[in-house]
């Protein structure tokens, strides 16, 4: 069987790289792919009819990477004709609406910070004026990972309300906001693969969302990640699976919106109590968490995706992982996540890298024999090492070999430092 990966980011490059290693997979196509992928198709990720026609003609199982086609109903439209991996439009509300997700968690006794939703900016500001709690302001809809503002004071919160609801920096995604109590602790990503009845967890990973070192500055789509994370105590892992991941899947089924695909729970392990709270759901694999997870995964991912689609995940064993640690350092264009240049020629991609290094492309395109920057997050330089320290060293040594423009590349220096 062939695979068609829908998407163009580092996540999609990593998924295709891993799936291509399966003995059951003949060829991997990408729609539209990027400068580091091959067998790219010139279709939009929301051109469902062309995706379906190509998949039928070329015997492809379709794996959907990003949230946009999922939240526009690609699975609903195509699943009667082709094998496609991902949640339905109804199930994607877990990510597409933060207010829906928060109410879902509250109704199903899944631990999450206290929250209130607002559609009126003046009422939201009144709430800010009258609370003494530390706050996080979130755009209700999709915002490419940038619609969350962690506030240091009331002024930050009021500015966030203006930015999201009045200036509409995230468009209609900011028509409603969620104001959430800010917790303090460590964030960790837990991702599982589900067939609607069963969920099989992946290894833990940790993302670095904020743009600057020491987790400062605005949120981004992710500036780097590592796996495994030691934030979740070993004796608490199964408890989290049962009380969060399995409970979510069972509640979705009970609501007649069974969840098939990658379910991502962004967790906060609260500093004082060590209690886990769900900050958000994603209805797809995390990016850049995907990159180190695919490097560490020992099992054949294709088998798990196939059984997820057929509803037979309960016939498979737990996923196996290499004991190595993996670190992904995202190289971005200076100015991201605000304004940044494009079309800078990337140098150093043909440098000598060891077998334990993989350069996953994200915001790139190929022009003849050159690879150019084509987005904010450009590359995910990912390394395996015997432990986190060695993986970090390997990743940053590889990063030093790559550059573009006049020192236009930017990356955080502390990825995995406190793992």
mmCIF file of C-alpha atoms in Angstrom:
data_model
loop_
_atom_site.group_PDB
_atom_site.id
_atom_site.type_symbol
_atom_site.label_atom_id
_atom_site.label_comp_id
_atom_site.label_asym_id
_atom_site.label_seq_id
_atom_site.Cartn_x
_atom_site.Cartn_y
_atom_site.Cartn_z
ATOM 1 C CA UNK A 1 0.000 0.000 0.000
ATOM 2 C CA UNK A 2 1.033 3.612 -0.584
ATOM 3 C CA UNK A 3 0.683 6.500 1.866
ATOM 4 C CA UNK A 4 -0.473 10.045 1.159
ATOM 5 C CA UNK A 5 0.496 12.522 3.878
ATOM 6 C CA UNK A 6 -1.636 15.682 3.881
ATOM 7 C CA UNK A 7 0.362 18.683 5.092
ATOM 8 C CA UNK A 8 3.645 20.507 4.643
ATOM 9 C CA UNK A 9 5.286 20.846 8.044
ATOM 10 C CA UNK A 10 7.954 19.129 10.087
ATOM 11 C CA UNK A 11 5.315 16.850 11.584
ATOM 12 C CA UNK A 12 4.308 15.610 8.153
ATOM 13 C CA UNK A 13 7.929 15.104 7.061
ATOM 14 C CA UNK A 14 8.578 13.081 10.230
ATOM 15 C CA UNK A 15 5.421 10.968 9.855
ATOM 16 C CA UNK A 16 6.266 10.163 6.239
ATOM 17 C CA UNK A 17 9.869 9.354 7.151
ATOM 18 C CA UNK A 18 8.717 6.889 9.796
ATOM 19 C CA UNK A 19 5.955 5.306 7.700
ATOM 20 C CA UNK A 20 8.352 4.810 4.771
ATOM 21 C CA UNK A 21 10.297 2.359 6.957
ATOM 22 C CA UNK A 22 7.361 -0.058 7.154
ATOM 23 C CA UNK A 23 7.583 -3.223 5.041
ATOM 24 C CA UNK A 24 3.876 -2.730 4.315
ATOM 25 C CA UNK A 25 4.419 0.670 2.668
ATOM 26 C CA UNK A 26 5.598 0.952 -0.923
ATOM 27 C CA UNK A 27 5.700 4.691 -1.502
ATOM 28 C CA UNK A 28 4.966 7.875 0.459
ATOM 29 C CA UNK A 29 3.437 10.932 -1.210
ATOM 30 C CA UNK A 30 3.015 14.388 0.299
ATOM 31 C CA UNK A 31 0.305 16.960 -0.345
ATOM 32 C CA UNK A 32 1.766 19.507 -0.775
ATOM 33 C CA UNK A 33 4.970 18.612 1.102
ATOM 34 C CA UNK A 34 7.972 20.912 1.358
ATOM 35 C CA UNK A 35 11.561 21.359 0.172
ATOM 36 C CA UNK A 36 12.760 18.306 2.054
ATOM 37 C CA UNK A 37 10.113 15.819 0.920
ATOM 38 C CA UNK A 38 9.799 13.957 -2.373
ATOM 39 C CA UNK A 39 6.775 12.774 -4.339
ATOM 40 C CA UNK A 40 5.060 16.107 -3.645
ATOM 41 C CA UNK A 41 1.615 16.856 -5.088
ATOM 42 C CA UNK A 42 0.589 20.360 -6.200
ATOM 43 C CA UNK A 43 -2.748 20.298 -4.367
ATOM 44 C CA UNK A 44 -4.099 22.384 -1.528
ATOM 45 C CA UNK A 45 -4.630 20.570 1.786
ATOM 46 C CA UNK A 46 -8.329 21.445 1.505
ATOM 47 C CA UNK A 47 -8.793 20.320 -2.102
ATOM 48 C CA UNK A 48 -10.560 17.183 -0.943
ATOM 49 C CA UNK A 49 -11.722 15.994 -4.361
ATOM 50 C CA UNK A 50 -8.181 15.963 -5.808
ATOM 51 C CA UNK A 51 -6.815 14.266 -2.696
ATOM 52 C CA UNK A 52 -9.493 11.588 -2.951
ATOM 53 C CA UNK A 53 -8.988 11.022 -6.689
ATOM 54 C CA UNK A 54 -5.228 10.647 -6.269
ATOM 55 C CA UNK A 55 -5.632 8.290 -3.307
ATOM 56 C CA UNK A 56 -8.048 6.045 -5.196
ATOM 57 C CA UNK A 57 -5.900 5.953 -8.340
ATOM 58 C CA UNK A 58 -2.686 5.234 -6.431
ATOM 59 C CA UNK A 59 -3.996 2.892 -3.713
ATOM 60 C CA UNK A 60 -3.124 5.321 -0.900
ATOM 61 C CA UNK A 61 -4.024 5.313 2.752
ATOM 62 C CA UNK A 62 -4.337 9.007 3.679
ATOM 63 C CA UNK A 63 -2.806 10.373 6.889
ATOM 64 C CA UNK A 64 -3.893 13.920 7.746
ATOM 65 C CA UNK A 65 -1.306 15.983 9.606
ATOM 66 C CA UNK A 66 -2.558 19.551 10.307
ATOM 67 C CA UNK A 67 -5.727 20.750 11.958
ATOM 68 C CA UNK A 68 -7.142 22.810 9.053
ATOM 69 C CA UNK A 69 -8.333 19.967 6.786
ATOM 70 C CA UNK A 70 -9.494 17.986 9.825
ATOM 71 C CA UNK A 71 -11.620 20.843 11.150
ATOM 72 C CA UNK A 72 -13.036 21.363 7.653
ATOM 73 C CA UNK A 73 -14.313 17.804 7.514
ATOM 74 C CA UNK A 74 -11.872 15.914 5.297
ATOM 75 C CA UNK A 75 -12.540 12.644 7.121
ATOM 76 C CA UNK A 76 -16.313 13.026 6.837
ATOM 77 C CA UNK A 77 -16.073 13.708 3.113
ATOM 78 C CA UNK A 78 -13.599 10.997 2.146
ATOM 79 C CA UNK A 79 -13.946 8.078 4.565
ATOM 80 C CA UNK A 80 -16.688 6.372 2.537
ATOM 81 C CA UNK A 81 -14.358 6.119 -0.476
ATOM 82 C CA UNK A 82 -10.825 5.731 0.915
ATOM 83 C CA UNK A 83 -8.924 4.716 4.039
ATOM 84 C CA UNK A 84 -8.182 7.928 5.915
ATOM 85 C CA UNK A 85 -6.671 8.434 9.360
ATOM 86 C CA UNK A 86 -7.925 11.265 11.549
ATOM 87 C CA UNK A 87 -10.937 12.412 13.563
ATOM 88 C CA UNK A 88 -14.281 13.475 12.129
ATOM 89 C CA UNK A 89 -15.409 17.091 11.995
ATOM 90 C CA UNK A 90 -17.554 16.544 15.084
ATOM 91 C CA UNK A 91 -14.646 15.109 17.063
ATOM 92 C CA UNK A 92 -12.302 17.953 16.098
ATOM 93 C CA UNK A 93 -14.269 20.337 18.320
ATOM 94 C CA UNK A 94 -11.916 19.257 21.080
ATOM 95 C CA UNK A 95 -9.324 21.483 19.411
ATOM 96 C CA UNK A 96 -11.400 23.804 17.246
ATOM 97 C CA UNK A 97 -13.202 25.336 20.234
ATOM 98 C CA UNK A 98 -11.430 25.814 23.549
ATOM 99 C CA UNK A 99 -14.696 26.725 25.256
ATOM 100 C CA UNK A 100 -16.230 23.451 24.036
ATOM 101 C CA UNK A 101 -13.189 21.500 25.232
ATOM 102 C CA UNK A 102 -13.264 23.138 28.659
ATOM 103 C CA UNK A 103 -16.970 22.403 29.092
ATOM 104 C CA UNK A 104 -16.346 18.825 27.932
ATOM 105 C CA UNK A 105 -13.651 18.385 30.577
ATOM 106 C CA UNK A 106 -15.822 19.911 33.282
ATOM 107 C CA UNK A 107 -18.776 17.677 32.411
ATOM 108 C CA UNK A 108 -16.624 14.550 32.392
ATOM 109 C CA UNK A 109 -14.614 15.296 35.532
ATOM 110 C CA UNK A 110 -11.307 15.650 33.678
ATOM 111 C CA UNK A 111 -9.029 17.949 35.651
ATOM 112 C CA UNK A 112 -8.494 21.352 34.020
ATOM 113 C CA UNK A 113 -7.845 24.857 35.393
ATOM 114 C CA UNK A 114 -10.841 26.983 36.376
ATOM 115 C CA UNK A 115 -12.169 29.026 33.464
ATOM 116 C CA UNK A 116 -14.825 31.393 32.167
ATOM 117 C CA UNK A 117 -15.787 32.069 28.532
ATOM 118 C CA UNK A 118 -16.703 35.496 27.121
ATOM 119 C CA UNK A 119 -18.105 36.802 23.841
ATOM 120 C CA UNK A 120 -18.247 40.418 25.087
ATOM 121 C CA UNK A 121 -14.840 42.107 25.513
ATOM 122 C CA UNK A 122 -16.146 44.582 28.098
ATOM 123 C CA UNK A 123 -17.486 41.787 30.294
ATOM 124 C CA UNK A 124 -14.160 39.993 29.897
ATOM 125 C CA UNK A 125 -12.336 43.122 31.065
ATOM 126 C CA UNK A 126 -14.673 43.485 34.038
ATOM 127 C CA UNK A 127 -13.788 39.932 35.024
ATOM 128 C CA UNK A 128 -10.074 40.781 34.852
ATOM 129 C CA UNK A 129 -10.526 43.913 36.975
ATOM 130 C CA UNK A 130 -12.372 41.957 39.652
ATOM 131 C CA UNK A 131 -10.108 38.926 40.077
ATOM 132 C CA UNK A 132 -6.864 38.557 41.966
ATOM 133 C CA UNK A 133 -5.883 35.334 40.201
ATOM 134 C CA UNK A 134 -3.080 34.970 37.668
ATOM 135 C CA UNK A 135 -4.628 34.469 34.239
ATOM 136 C CA UNK A 136 -4.187 32.954 30.812
ATOM 137 C CA UNK A 137 -6.209 34.390 27.901
ATOM 138 C CA UNK A 138 -7.047 32.043 25.016
ATOM 139 C CA UNK A 139 -8.697 32.626 21.661
ATOM 140 C CA UNK A 140 -11.507 30.101 21.381
ATOM 141 C CA UNK A 141 -10.721 28.996 17.829
ATOM 142 C CA UNK A 142 -7.677 27.853 15.887
ATOM 143 C CA UNK A 143 -4.691 30.188 15.929
ATOM 144 C CA UNK A 144 -1.712 28.056 14.822
ATOM 145 C CA UNK A 145 -0.547 27.664 18.415
ATOM 146 C CA UNK A 146 -0.267 31.435 18.908
ATOM 147 C CA UNK A 147 -3.677 32.244 20.403
ATOM 148 C CA UNK A 148 -2.672 31.777 24.035
ATOM 149 C CA UNK A 149 -1.371 34.664 26.159
ATOM 150 C CA UNK A 150 0.195 33.832 29.527
ATOM 151 C CA UNK A 151 -0.330 37.011 31.554
ATOM 152 C CA UNK A 152 2.058 38.416 34.147
ATOM 153 C CA UNK A 153 -0.380 41.090 35.322
ATOM 154 C CA UNK A 154 -3.765 42.701 34.657
ATOM 155 C CA UNK A 155 -2.303 44.940 31.951
ATOM 156 C CA UNK A 156 -1.165 41.865 29.997
ATOM 157 C CA UNK A 157 -4.654 40.382 30.305
ATOM 158 C CA UNK A 158 -6.407 43.569 29.163
ATOM 159 C CA UNK A 159 -4.016 43.934 26.215
ATOM 160 C CA UNK A 160 -4.658 40.306 25.259
ATOM 161 C CA UNK A 161 -8.417 40.903 25.244
ATOM 162 C CA UNK A 162 -7.950 43.926 22.984
ATOM 163 C CA UNK A 163 -5.619 42.009 20.664
ATOM 164 C CA UNK A 164 -7.850 38.966 20.327
ATOM 165 C CA UNK A 165 -11.385 40.352 20.538
ATOM 166 C CA UNK A 166 -11.159 43.958 19.329
ATOM 167 C CA UNK A 167 -8.191 44.110 16.931
ATOM 168 C CA UNK A 168 -9.048 40.577 15.729
ATOM 169 C CA UNK A 169 -5.421 39.466 15.405
ATOM 170 C CA UNK A 170 -6.699 35.893 15.030
ATOM 171 C CA UNK A 171 -9.781 36.731 12.986
ATOM 172 C CA UNK A 172 -13.017 35.022 13.919
ATOM 173 C CA UNK A 173 -11.104 32.614 16.163
ATOM 174 C CA UNK A 174 -11.170 35.448 18.697
ATOM 175 C CA UNK A 175 -14.930 36.071 18.704
ATOM 176 C CA UNK A 176 -14.987 34.144 21.976
ATOM 177 C CA UNK A 177 -12.200 33.905 24.515
ATOM 178 C CA UNK A 178 -11.509 31.639 27.452
ATOM 179 C CA UNK A 179 -10.048 33.230 30.559
ATOM 180 C CA UNK A 180 -8.316 30.532 32.542
ATOM 181 C CA UNK A 181 -6.640 30.454 35.922
ATOM 182 C CA UNK A 182 -2.882 30.351 35.430
ATOM 183 C CA UNK A 183 -1.203 27.365 37.028
ATOM 184 C CA UNK A 184 2.492 27.096 37.769
ATOM 185 C CA UNK A 185 4.488 23.980 37.074
ATOM 186 C CA UNK A 186 5.877 22.029 34.135
ATOM 187 C CA UNK A 187 4.091 21.354 30.855
ATOM 188 C CA UNK A 188 4.321 17.991 29.148
ATOM 189 C CA UNK A 189 2.730 16.533 26.023
ATOM 190 C CA UNK A 190 1.004 13.163 26.082
ATOM 191 C CA UNK A 191 -0.162 11.802 22.740
ATOM 192 C CA UNK A 192 -2.071 8.623 22.047
ATOM 193 C CA UNK A 193 -3.424 6.831 19.006
ATOM 194 C CA UNK A 194 -7.120 5.905 19.205
ATOM 195 C CA UNK A 195 -9.634 3.887 17.232
ATOM 196 C CA UNK A 196 -12.616 5.308 19.124
ATOM 197 C CA UNK A 197 -12.691 2.520 21.716
ATOM 198 C CA UNK A 198 -9.057 1.922 22.628
ATOM 199 C CA UNK A 199 -6.197 4.379 23.066
ATOM 200 C CA UNK A 200 -2.522 3.403 23.034
ATOM 201 C CA UNK A 201 -0.243 6.045 24.560
ATOM 202 C CA UNK A 202 3.018 7.184 23.067
ATOM 203 C CA UNK A 203 6.141 8.084 24.986
ATOM 204 C CA UNK A 204 6.146 11.407 26.816
ATOM 205 C CA UNK A 205 7.494 14.518 25.118
ATOM 206 C CA UNK A 206 7.999 18.110 26.140
ATOM 207 C CA UNK A 207 7.479 21.149 23.930
ATOM 208 C CA UNK A 208 9.039 24.617 24.182
ATOM 209 C CA UNK A 209 6.278 26.918 22.954
ATOM 210 C CA UNK A 210 7.560 30.382 23.776
ATOM 211 C CA UNK A 211 9.906 32.147 21.409
ATOM 212 C CA UNK A 212 12.788 33.040 23.725
ATOM 213 C CA UNK A 213 15.062 31.140 26.100
ATOM 214 C CA UNK A 214 13.839 30.478 29.639
ATOM 215 C CA UNK A 215 10.278 30.249 28.285
ATOM 216 C CA UNK A 216 9.779 33.967 27.761
ATOM 217 C CA UNK A 217 8.127 35.956 24.981
ATOM 218 C CA UNK A 218 4.999 35.163 22.962
ATOM 219 C CA UNK A 219 3.770 31.666 22.199
ATOM 220 C CA UNK A 220 4.699 30.022 18.909
ATOM 221 C CA UNK A 221 3.821 26.803 17.142
ATOM 222 C CA UNK A 222 6.768 25.248 19.019
ATOM 223 C CA UNK A 223 10.486 26.084 19.123
ATOM 224 C CA UNK A 224 11.738 22.617 19.988
ATOM 225 C CA UNK A 225 10.970 19.477 21.915
ATOM 226 C CA UNK A 226 12.468 16.396 23.488
ATOM 227 C CA UNK A 227 11.493 12.876 24.488
ATOM 228 C CA UNK A 228 11.220 11.278 26.979
ATOM 229 C CA UNK A 229 10.212 13.804 29.616
ATOM 230 C CA UNK A 230 10.664 13.009 33.283
ATOM 231 C CA UNK A 231 7.945 15.443 34.357
ATOM 232 C CA UNK A 232 5.345 12.700 34.809
ATOM 233 C CA UNK A 233 6.373 10.405 37.678
ATOM 234 C CA UNK A 234 6.558 6.784 36.521
ATOM 235 C CA UNK A 235 4.016 5.671 39.123
ATOM 236 C CA UNK A 236 1.551 8.350 37.895
ATOM 237 C CA UNK A 237 1.710 7.553 34.172
ATOM 238 C CA UNK A 238 -0.961 4.824 34.144
ATOM 239 C CA UNK A 239 -3.177 6.930 36.384
ATOM 240 C CA UNK A 240 -3.023 9.790 33.870
ATOM 241 C CA UNK A 241 -3.786 7.427 31.005
ATOM 242 C CA UNK A 242 -6.872 6.122 32.812
ATOM 243 C CA UNK A 243 -8.185 9.405 34.218
ATOM 244 C CA UNK A 244 -7.474 11.626 31.229
ATOM 245 C CA UNK A 245 -6.766 9.823 27.956
ATOM 246 C CA UNK A 246 -9.104 6.840 28.316
ATOM 247 C CA UNK A 247 -11.783 8.943 29.976
ATOM 248 C CA UNK A 248 -11.672 11.372 27.044
ATOM 249 C CA UNK A 249 -12.054 8.598 24.479
ATOM 250 C CA UNK A 250 -14.895 6.936 26.377
ATOM 251 C CA UNK A 251 -16.739 10.253 26.829
ATOM 252 C CA UNK A 252 -16.406 11.068 23.138
ATOM 253 C CA UNK A 253 -17.873 7.683 22.240
ATOM 254 C CA UNK A 254 -20.710 8.210 24.719
ATOM 255 C CA UNK A 255 -21.436 11.552 23.023
ATOM 256 C CA UNK A 256 -21.721 9.764 19.646
ATOM 257 C CA UNK A 257 -18.579 11.503 18.394
ATOM 258 C CA UNK A 258 -16.022 8.663 18.577
ATOM 259 C CA UNK A 259 -12.437 9.863 18.287
ATOM 260 C CA UNK A 260 -10.168 8.159 15.739
ATOM 261 C CA UNK A 261 -6.665 9.523 15.248
ATOM 262 C CA UNK A 262 -3.902 11.094 17.294
ATOM 263 C CA UNK A 263 -5.226 12.609 20.522
ATOM 264 C CA UNK A 264 -2.886 15.146 22.130
ATOM 265 C CA UNK A 265 -3.310 16.272 25.732
ATOM 266 C CA UNK A 266 -1.239 19.283 26.736
ATOM 267 C CA UNK A 267 -0.746 18.771 30.461
ATOM 268 C CA UNK A 268 0.432 20.964 33.311
ATOM 269 C CA UNK A 269 1.934 19.115 36.262
ATOM 270 C CA UNK A 270 1.169 21.598 39.035
ATOM 271 C CA UNK A 271 4.266 22.525 41.015
ATOM 272 C CA UNK A 272 3.044 22.129 44.593
ATOM 273 C CA UNK A 273 0.627 19.211 44.291
ATOM 274 C CA UNK A 274 2.111 17.369 41.283
ATOM 275 C CA UNK A 275 -1.490 17.020 40.100
ATOM 276 C CA UNK A 276 -1.944 16.842 36.306
ATOM 277 C CA UNK A 277 -4.296 19.312 34.600
ATOM 278 C CA UNK A 278 -5.301 19.346 30.940
ATOM 279 C CA UNK A 279 -4.550 22.759 29.456
ATOM 280 C CA UNK A 280 -5.706 21.893 25.932
ATOM 281 C CA UNK A 281 -6.468 19.142 23.476
ATOM 282 C CA UNK A 282 -5.120 18.844 19.964
ATOM 283 C CA UNK A 283 -6.750 16.449 17.526
ATOM 284 C CA UNK A 284 -3.537 15.642 15.648
ATOM 285 C CA UNK A 285 0.076 14.822 16.330
ATOM 286 C CA UNK A 286 2.016 17.625 17.977
ATOM 287 C CA UNK A 287 4.645 19.569 16.088
ATOM 288 C CA UNK A 288 7.527 19.564 17.014
ATOM 289 C CA UNK A 289 6.850 16.699 19.460
ATOM 290 C CA UNK A 290 6.335 14.394 16.480
ATOM 291 C CA UNK A 291 9.952 14.648 15.368
ATOM 292 C CA UNK A 292 11.658 13.163 18.485
ATOM 293 C CA UNK A 293 8.827 10.655 18.931
ATOM 294 C CA UNK A 294 9.273 9.303 15.420
ATOM 295 C CA UNK A 295 13.044 9.057 15.965
ATOM 296 C CA UNK A 296 12.501 7.030 19.172
ATOM 297 C CA UNK A 297 9.635 4.804 17.977
ATOM 298 C CA UNK A 298 10.674 1.176 17.516
ATOM 299 C CA UNK A 299 7.274 -0.178 16.468
ATOM 300 C CA UNK A 300 5.857 -0.100 12.941
ATOM 301 C CA UNK A 301 3.580 2.959 13.011
ATOM 302 C CA UNK A 302 1.717 1.815 9.902
ATOM 303 C CA UNK A 303 0.230 -1.170 11.756
ATOM 304 C CA UNK A 304 -1.181 1.091 14.465
ATOM 305 C CA UNK A 305 -2.657 3.545 11.977
ATOM 306 C CA UNK A 306 -4.228 0.732 9.957
ATOM 307 C CA UNK A 307 -5.753 -0.861 13.066
ATOM 308 C CA UNK A 308 -6.953 2.521 14.278
ATOM 309 C CA UNK A 309 -8.920 2.982 11.065
ATOM 310 C CA UNK A 310 -10.360 -0.556 11.249
ATOM 311 C CA UNK A 311 -11.206 -0.328 14.968
ATOM 312 C CA UNK A 312 -8.890 -3.154 15.984
ATOM 313 C CA UNK A 313 -6.239 -1.404 18.095
ATOM 314 C CA UNK A 314 -7.024 -3.767 20.969
ATOM 315 C CA UNK A 315 -5.297 -6.543 18.991
ATOM 316 C CA UNK A 316 -1.933 -4.766 19.110
ATOM 317 C CA UNK A 317 0.641 -4.628 21.927
ATOM 318 C CA UNK A 318 1.851 -1.362 23.491
ATOM 319 C CA UNK A 319 4.172 0.695 21.333
ATOM 320 C CA UNK A 320 7.875 -0.039 21.730
ATOM 321 C CA UNK A 321 10.510 2.684 22.065
ATOM 322 C CA UNK A 322 14.266 2.896 21.794
ATOM 323 C CA UNK A 323 15.856 3.757 25.128
ATOM 324 C CA UNK A 324 17.672 6.712 23.522
ATOM 325 C CA UNK A 325 16.583 10.270 24.137
ATOM 326 C CA UNK A 326 15.790 12.583 21.224
ATOM 327 C CA UNK A 327 15.931 16.370 20.944
ATOM 328 C CA UNK A 328 14.476 18.581 18.187
ATOM 329 C CA UNK A 329 15.734 22.154 17.815
ATOM 330 C CA UNK A 330 13.556 24.324 15.583
ATOM 331 C CA UNK A 331 15.442 26.752 13.360
ATOM 332 C CA UNK A 332 13.203 29.700 12.506
ATOM 333 C CA UNK A 333 13.378 32.896 10.495
ATOM 334 C CA UNK A 334 14.267 35.919 12.626
ATOM 335 C CA UNK A 335 11.100 37.847 13.395
ATOM 336 C CA UNK A 336 8.909 34.769 13.848
ATOM 337 C CA UNK A 337 6.181 34.575 15.175
ATOM 338 C CA UNK A 338 5.554 38.123 13.912
ATOM 339 C CA UNK A 339 6.951 39.329 10.568
ATOM 340 C CA UNK A 340 9.813 37.530 8.867
ATOM 341 C CA UNK A 341 11.537 37.145 5.522
ATOM 342 C CA UNK A 342 11.143 34.307 3.031
ATOM 343 C CA UNK A 343 13.082 32.928 0.082
ATOM 344 C CA UNK A 344 16.510 32.888 1.732
ATOM 345 C CA UNK A 345 18.803 30.138 0.383
ATOM 346 C CA UNK A 346 19.607 27.551 3.067
ATOM 347 C CA UNK A 347 23.244 26.445 3.243
ATOM 348 C CA UNK A 348 24.683 23.440 5.023
ATOM 349 C CA UNK A 349 21.975 20.874 4.392
ATOM 350 C CA UNK A 350 24.506 18.672 2.593
ATOM 351 C CA UNK A 351 26.932 18.753 5.527
ATOM 352 C CA UNK A 352 28.097 15.472 7.017
ATOM 353 C CA UNK A 353 25.579 14.450 9.654
ATOM 354 C CA UNK A 354 25.666 11.188 11.584
ATOM 355 C CA UNK A 355 23.022 8.467 11.337
ATOM 356 C CA UNK A 356 21.589 9.761 14.589
ATOM 357 C CA UNK A 357 20.724 13.164 13.025
ATOM 358 C CA UNK A 358 17.676 13.894 10.892
ATOM 359 C CA UNK A 359 16.816 17.288 9.417
ATOM 360 C CA UNK A 360 13.029 17.513 9.166
ATOM 361 C CA UNK A 361 11.868 20.309 6.877
ATOM 362 C CA UNK A 362 8.934 22.574 7.670
ATOM 363 C CA UNK A 363 8.871 26.054 6.100
ATOM 364 C CA UNK A 364 11.001 25.257 3.045
ATOM 365 C CA UNK A 365 10.631 24.949 -0.709
ATOM 366 C CA UNK A 366 12.909 23.611 -3.407
ATOM 367 C CA UNK A 367 13.922 25.740 -6.389
ATOM 368 C CA UNK A 368 16.010 23.655 -8.811
ATOM 369 C CA UNK A 369 19.025 22.590 -6.714
ATOM 370 C CA UNK A 370 18.476 25.090 -3.919
ATOM 371 C CA UNK A 371 16.304 24.879 -0.807
ATOM 372 C CA UNK A 372 14.770 28.190 0.306
ATOM 373 C CA UNK A 373 13.052 29.326 3.470
ATOM 374 C CA UNK A 374 9.277 29.510 3.066
ATOM 375 C CA UNK A 375 7.849 29.963 6.541
ATOM 376 C CA UNK A 376 8.476 31.018 10.103
ATOM 377 C CA UNK A 377 9.591 27.664 11.455
ATOM 378 C CA UNK A 378 11.989 26.396 8.819
ATOM 379 C CA UNK A 379 13.725 23.217 10.030
ATOM 380 C CA UNK A 380 13.509 20.757 12.914
ATOM 381 C CA UNK A 381 17.056 19.526 13.579
ATOM 382 C CA UNK A 382 16.555 16.277 15.492
ATOM 383 C CA UNK A 383 19.125 14.046 17.172
ATOM 384 C CA UNK A 384 19.163 10.748 19.031
ATOM 385 C CA UNK A 385 21.568 10.254 21.908
ATOM 386 C CA UNK A 386 22.149 7.787 24.720
ATOM 387 C CA UNK A 387 20.626 10.359 27.065
ATOM 388 C CA UNK A 388 19.191 13.858 26.901
ATOM 389 C CA UNK A 389 22.556 15.555 27.410
ATOM 390 C CA UNK A 390 24.162 13.744 24.482
ATOM 391 C CA UNK A 391 21.112 14.255 22.256
ATOM 392 C CA UNK A 392 21.221 18.007 22.962
ATOM 393 C CA UNK A 393 24.905 18.199 22.105
ATOM 394 C CA UNK A 394 24.375 16.324 18.847
ATOM 395 C CA UNK A 395 21.420 18.490 17.833
ATOM 396 C CA UNK A 396 23.182 21.781 18.485
ATOM 397 C CA UNK A 397 26.342 20.658 16.701
ATOM 398 C CA UNK A 398 24.191 19.951 13.640
ATOM 399 C CA UNK A 399 22.427 23.314 13.966
ATOM 400 C CA UNK A 400 25.793 25.106 13.760
ATOM 401 C CA UNK A 401 26.335 23.702 10.253
ATOM 402 C CA UNK A 402 23.175 25.279 8.807
ATOM 403 C CA UNK A 403 22.611 28.947 7.978
ATOM 404 C CA UNK A 404 20.771 31.222 5.562
ATOM 405 C CA UNK A 405 20.493 34.870 4.612
ATOM 406 C CA UNK A 406 22.623 37.325 6.586
ATOM 407 C CA UNK A 407 22.392 35.538 9.924
ATOM 408 C CA UNK A 408 18.636 35.312 9.493
ATOM 409 C CA UNK A 409 18.279 31.986 11.321
ATOM 410 C CA UNK A 410 17.059 31.991 14.922
ATOM 411 C CA UNK A 411 16.796 29.168 17.451
ATOM 412 C CA UNK A 412 16.500 28.779 21.187
ATOM 413 C CA UNK A 413 19.643 27.698 23.012
ATOM 414 C CA UNK A 414 17.929 25.863 25.888
ATOM 415 C CA UNK A 415 15.906 23.086 24.248
ATOM 416 C CA UNK A 416 15.953 20.084 26.572
ATOM 417 C CA UNK A 417 18.207 21.831 29.055
ATOM 418 C CA UNK A 418 15.927 21.266 32.018
ATOM 419 C CA UNK A 419 14.596 17.887 30.979
#
